[in-house]
Amino acid sequence: MRSPSTLLPASPKLGFWKNEKGFSLLEVVVALAILAGGFLVVLNLFSGSVRSVDFSGQYLKGVTLANSKINELEMLNFEPDELSGNFKNEESYRWEVDITSYDSPLNDSKLGIQLQKILLKVLWDDQGQNRNVELATLHLKRQAYPVSDTSLEQLFTGGSSPASSGEEEGSSEENSGSTSTNVSGGTTTTSTNTTGCPSGTTFVFGAGCQ
């Protein structure tokens, strides 16, 4: 007779490998997708920062060129032969200037005071997009003749006009018997002889001219 067979216990190594769990293909794909998404976000941030630096550099160059052109026009008394053109060393940048009269209460045609508004624009092309910066300043066009400090003070403080001031000075001069002459902003007073004595003599009270 055959003896009944006995069941042998399973090997410990086989049981260990049987209970071990691994990653499925779906989990691997999801993990790779998350990593790829994070990498794209970081790449976009990096490219955006690089673009911002380049953009700032373009505007900085535009402002520098505009300041240089303003100084050049100032040396020409803001009377250029051309109102637009390209920069010599920066062919991709061009400039335009607009010179107009500026309305201001300081303007005075009698004193030759006229303010001008200078608007300078620098333009360039940035990958198909038009970029520009603008600088504006005020300029005193010309002054026909020197004016006294009193006239300038009245002009800026809103005092009486030079004509009325001159009339008041004239009346005071007639009453005091003296004349004032304005030379380069200074005042020279000359007294007139009201005693009737000849030139070179002095009037002494009670004794006459001596």
C-alpha positions as a Markdown table, in Angstrom:
| # | Residue | x | y | z |
|---|---|---|---|---|
| 1 | Met | 0.0 | 0.0 | 0.0 |
| 2 | Arg | 1.1 | 3.4 | -0.7 |
| 3 | Ser | 1.5 | 5.7 | 2.2 |
| 4 | Pro | -0.4 | 9.0 | 2.0 |
| 5 | Ser | 1.7 | 11.8 | 0.7 |
| 6 | Thr | 2.4 | 14.7 | 3.1 |
| 7 | Leu | 2.2 | 18.3 | 2.0 |
| 8 | Leu | 5.5 | 20.1 | 2.3 |
| 9 | Pro | 5.5 | 23.7 | 3.5 |
| 10 | Ala | 6.2 | 26.3 | 0.9 |
| 11 | Ser | 9.6 | 27.8 | 0.7 |
| 12 | Pro | 10.0 | 31.1 | 2.6 |
| 13 | Lys | 11.6 | 32.7 | -0.5 |
| 14 | Leu | 8.7 | 31.8 | -2.7 |
| 15 | Gly | 6.3 | 33.3 | -0.2 |
| 16 | Phe | 8.3 | 36.6 | -0.1 |
| 17 | Trp | 8.2 | 37.0 | -3.8 |
| 18 | Lys | 4.6 | 36.1 | -4.0 |
| 19 | Asn | 3.5 | 38.9 | -1.6 |
| 20 | Glu | 5.8 | 41.6 | -3.1 |
| 21 | Lys | 3.8 | 44.4 | -4.9 |
| 22 | Gly | 5.2 | 46.5 | -7.8 |
| 23 | Phe | 4.2 | 49.6 | -9.8 |
| 24 | Ser | 1.7 | 49.2 | -12.6 |
| 25 | Leu | 2.2 | 50.7 | -16.0 |
| 26 | Leu | -0.5 | 53.3 | -15.3 |
| 27 | Glu | 1.2 | 54.6 | -12.2 |
| 28 | Val | 4.5 | 55.0 | -14.1 |
| 29 | Val | 2.8 | 56.9 | -16.9 |
| 30 | Val | 1.1 | 59.2 | -14.4 |
| 31 | Ala | 4.3 | 59.9 | -12.6 |
| 32 | Leu | 6.1 | 60.7 | -15.9 |
| 33 | Ala | 3.3 | 63.1 | -16.9 |
| 34 | Ile | 3.6 | 65.0 | -13.6 |
| 35 | Leu | 7.3 | 65.3 | -13.9 |
| 36 | Ala | 6.9 | 66.5 | -17.5 |
| 37 | Gly | 4.3 | 69.1 | -16.5 |
| 38 | Gly | 6.6 | 70.4 | -13.7 |
| 39 | Phe | 9.5 | 70.6 | -16.1 |
| 40 | Leu | 7.5 | 72.6 | -18.6 |
| 41 | Val | 6.4 | 75.1 | -15.9 |
| 42 | Val | 10.0 | 75.7 | -14.8 |
| 43 | Leu | 11.0 | 76.1 | -18.4 |
| 44 | Asn | 8.3 | 78.7 | -19.0 |
| 45 | Leu | 9.3 | 80.6 | -16.0 |
| 46 | Phe | 12.9 | 80.6 | -17.0 |
| 47 | Ser | 12.2 | 81.7 | -20.6 |
| 48 | Gly | 9.8 | 84.4 | -19.2 |
| 49 | Ser | 12.5 | 85.8 | -17.0 |
| 50 | Val | 15.0 | 85.8 | -19.9 |
| 51 | Arg | 12.4 | 87.6 | -22.0 |
| 52 | Ser | 11.8 | 90.2 | -19.3 |
| 53 | Val | 15.5 | 90.9 | -19.0 |
| 54 | Asp | 15.8 | 91.4 | -22.8 |
| 55 | Phe | 12.7 | 93.6 | -22.8 |
| 56 | Ser | 14.1 | 95.8 | -20.0 |
| 57 | Gly | 17.4 | 96.1 | -21.9 |
| 58 | Gln | 15.6 | 97.3 | -25.0 |
| 59 | Tyr | 13.8 | 100.1 | -23.1 |
| 60 | Leu | 16.9 | 101.1 | -21.2 |
| 61 | Lys | 18.7 | 101.5 | -24.6 |
| 62 | Gly | 15.8 | 103.5 | -25.9 |
| 63 | Val | 15.8 | 105.9 | -23.0 |
| 64 | Thr | 19.6 | 106.3 | -23.3 |
| 65 | Leu | 19.4 | 107.1 | -27.0 |
| 66 | Ala | 16.5 | 109.5 | -26.3 |
| 67 | Asn | 18.6 | 111.4 | -23.7 |
| 68 | Ser | 21.5 | 111.5 | -26.1 |
| 69 | Lys | 19.4 | 112.9 | -28.9 |
| 70 | Ile | 17.8 | 115.5 | -26.6 |
| 71 | Asn | 21.3 | 116.8 | -25.6 |
| 72 | Glu | 22.3 | 116.9 | -29.3 |
| 73 | Leu | 19.2 | 118.9 | -30.2 |
| 74 | Glu | 19.8 | 121.3 | -27.3 |
| 75 | Met | 23.2 | 122.1 | -28.8 |
| 76 | Leu | 21.4 | 123.1 | -32.0 |
| 77 | Asn | 19.0 | 125.3 | -30.0 |
| 78 | Phe | 16.3 | 122.9 | -30.9 |
| 79 | Glu | 16.4 | 124.0 | -34.5 |
| 80 | Pro | 17.4 | 120.7 | -36.3 |
| 81 | Asp | 17.6 | 120.3 | -40.1 |
| 82 | Glu | 15.6 | 117.0 | -39.9 |
| 83 | Leu | 12.7 | 116.0 | -37.7 |
| 84 | Ser | 13.3 | 112.3 | -37.9 |
| 85 | Gly | 16.1 | 109.8 | -38.7 |
| 86 | Asn | 18.0 | 106.7 | -37.6 |
| 87 | Phe | 20.7 | 106.5 | -35.0 |
| 88 | Lys | 24.2 | 105.9 | -36.5 |
| 89 | Asn | 25.3 | 103.0 | -34.3 |
| 90 | Glu | 21.8 | 101.6 | -33.7 |
| 91 | Glu | 20.1 | 101.1 | -37.1 |
| 92 | Ser | 17.2 | 99.3 | -35.6 |
| 93 | Tyr | 16.3 | 102.4 | -33.5 |
| 94 | Arg | 14.9 | 105.5 | -35.1 |
| 95 | Trp | 13.8 | 108.9 | -33.7 |
| 96 | Glu | 11.2 | 111.5 | -34.3 |
| 97 | Val | 10.9 | 115.0 | -32.7 |
| 98 | Asp | 7.9 | 117.3 | -32.5 |
| 99 | Ile | 8.5 | 120.9 | -31.6 |
| 100 | Thr | 5.4 | 123.0 | -30.8 |
| 101 | Ser | 4.6 | 126.2 | -29.0 |
| 102 | Tyr | 3.6 | 125.7 | -25.3 |
| 103 | Asp | 0.8 | 127.7 | -23.9 |
| 104 | Ser | 1.9 | 129.3 | -20.6 |
| 105 | Pro | 1.2 | 132.4 | -18.6 |
| 106 | Leu | 5.0 | 133.0 | -18.6 |
| 107 | Asn | 4.9 | 133.7 | -22.4 |
| 108 | Asp | 5.4 | 137.4 | -23.2 |
| 109 | Ser | 5.9 | 138.6 | -26.7 |
| 110 | Lys | 7.1 | 142.1 | -25.5 |
| 111 | Leu | 9.9 | 140.5 | -23.5 |
| 112 | Gly | 10.6 | 137.9 | -26.2 |
| 113 | Ile | 9.7 | 135.0 | -23.9 |
| 114 | Gln | 8.1 | 132.0 | -25.7 |
| 115 | Leu | 8.2 | 128.4 | -24.3 |
| 116 | Gln | 8.4 | 125.4 | -26.7 |
| 117 | Lys | 7.4 | 121.8 | -26.0 |
| 118 | Ile | 9.9 | 119.3 | -27.3 |
| 119 | Leu | 8.5 | 115.8 | -27.7 |
| 120 | Leu | 11.1 | 113.2 | -28.7 |
| 121 | Lys | 10.1 | 109.6 | -29.6 |
| 122 | Val | 12.4 | 106.7 | -30.1 |
| 123 | Leu | 10.9 | 103.7 | -31.9 |
| 124 | Trp | 12.1 | 100.2 | -32.7 |
| 125 | Asp | 10.8 | 96.8 | -33.8 |
| 126 | Asp | 10.7 | 93.9 | -31.3 |
| 127 | Gln | 10.0 | 90.7 | -33.1 |
| 128 | Gly | 7.2 | 92.2 | -35.1 |
| 129 | Gln | 5.9 | 94.5 | -32.4 |
| 130 | Asn | 6.4 | 98.2 | -32.4 |
| 131 | Arg | 8.0 | 99.6 | -29.3 |
| 132 | Asn | 8.6 | 103.2 | -28.4 |
| 133 | Val | 9.7 | 105.6 | -25.5 |
| 134 | Glu | 8.9 | 109.3 | -25.3 |
| 135 | Leu | 10.7 | 112.1 | -23.6 |
| 136 | Ala | 9.3 | 115.6 | -23.3 |
| 137 | Thr | 10.9 | 118.9 | -22.1 |
| 138 | Leu | 10.3 | 122.6 | -22.3 |
| 139 | His | 12.6 | 125.1 | -24.0 |
| 140 | Leu | 12.8 | 128.9 | -23.9 |
| 141 | Lys | 12.9 | 129.7 | -27.6 |
| 142 | Arg | 14.7 | 133.0 | -27.5 |
| 143 | Gln | 15.0 | 136.3 | -25.6 |
| 144 | Ala | 15.2 | 139.4 | -27.7 |
| 145 | Tyr | 17.0 | 141.6 | -25.2 |
| 146 | Pro | 18.1 | 141.6 | -21.6 |
| 147 | Val | 15.4 | 142.5 | -19.1 |
| 148 | Ser | 15.8 | 143.8 | -15.6 |
| 149 | Asp | 15.5 | 141.7 | -12.5 |
| 150 | Thr | 12.4 | 143.7 | -11.5 |
| 151 | Ser | 10.6 | 142.8 | -14.7 |
| 152 | Leu | 11.5 | 139.1 | -14.2 |
| 153 | Glu | 10.3 | 139.2 | -10.6 |
| 154 | Gln | 7.0 | 140.8 | -11.6 |
| 155 | Leu | 6.6 | 138.2 | -14.4 |
| 156 | Phe | 7.1 | 135.2 | -12.2 |
| 157 | Thr | 5.3 | 136.5 | -9.1 |
| 158 | Gly | 2.3 | 137.9 | -11.0 |
| 159 | Gly | 3.0 | 141.5 | -10.1 |
| 160 | Ser | 2.2 | 144.6 | -12.1 |
| 161 | Ser | 3.2 | 144.8 | -15.7 |
| 162 | Pro | 6.5 | 146.5 | -16.8 |
| 163 | Ala | 4.6 | 149.3 | -18.4 |
| 164 | Ser | 2.6 | 150.3 | -15.3 |
| 165 | Ser | 5.7 | 149.8 | -13.2 |
| 166 | Gly | 7.6 | 152.1 | -15.5 |
| 167 | Glu | 4.9 | 154.8 | -15.1 |
| 168 | Glu | 5.0 | 154.6 | -11.4 |
| 169 | Glu | 8.8 | 154.9 | -11.4 |
| 170 | Gly | 8.5 | 157.9 | -13.8 |
| 171 | Ser | 6.1 | 159.7 | -11.5 |
| 172 | Ser | 8.3 | 159.0 | -8.4 |
| 173 | Glu | 11.3 | 160.3 | -10.3 |
| 174 | Glu | 9.5 | 163.5 | -11.3 |
| 175 | Asn | 8.6 | 164.1 | -7.7 |
| 176 | Ser | 12.0 | 163.5 | -6.3 |
| 177 | Gly | 13.9 | 165.3 | -9.0 |
| 178 | Ser | 16.1 | 162.4 | -10.0 |
| 179 | Thr | 16.3 | 160.1 | -13.0 |
| 180 | Ser | 17.0 | 156.3 | -13.0 |
| 181 | Thr | 18.7 | 154.5 | -15.9 |
| 182 | Asn | 18.6 | 150.6 | -16.1 |
| 183 | Val | 21.9 | 149.2 | -17.4 |
| 184 | Ser | 22.2 | 145.4 | -17.5 |
| 185 | Gly | 19.7 | 145.0 | -14.6 |
| 186 | Gly | 21.4 | 147.6 | -12.4 |
| 187 | Thr | 20.0 | 151.0 | -11.4 |
| 188 | Thr | 22.1 | 154.3 | -11.5 |
| 189 | Thr | 20.5 | 157.4 | -9.9 |
| 190 | Thr | 21.6 | 160.9 | -11.0 |
| 191 | Ser | 20.3 | 163.9 | -9.0 |
| 192 | Thr | 19.4 | 167.1 | -10.8 |
| 193 | Asn | 20.5 | 170.6 | -9.5 |
| 194 | Thr | 17.4 | 172.5 | -8.2 |
| 195 | Thr | 19.3 | 175.3 | -6.4 |
| 196 | Gly | 20.1 | 177.4 | -9.5 |
| 197 | Cys | 23.8 | 177.7 | -8.6 |
| 198 | Pro | 26.3 | 177.4 | -11.4 |
| 199 | Ser | 28.2 | 174.1 | -11.9 |
| 200 | Gly | 31.1 | 173.7 | -9.5 |
| 201 | Thr | 29.6 | 176.0 | -6.7 |
| 202 | Thr | 27.8 | 175.1 | -3.6 |
| 203 | Phe | 24.7 | 176.7 | -2.1 |
| 204 | Val | 25.1 | 177.9 | 1.5 |
| 205 | Phe | 22.0 | 178.9 | 3.3 |
| 206 | Gly | 22.1 | 182.7 | 4.1 |
| 207 | Ala | 25.2 | 183.3 | 2.0 |
| 208 | Gly | 24.1 | 182.2 | -1.5 |
| 209 | Cys | 26.2 | 180.3 | -4.0 |
| 210 | Gln | 29.9 | 180.1 | -3.2 |
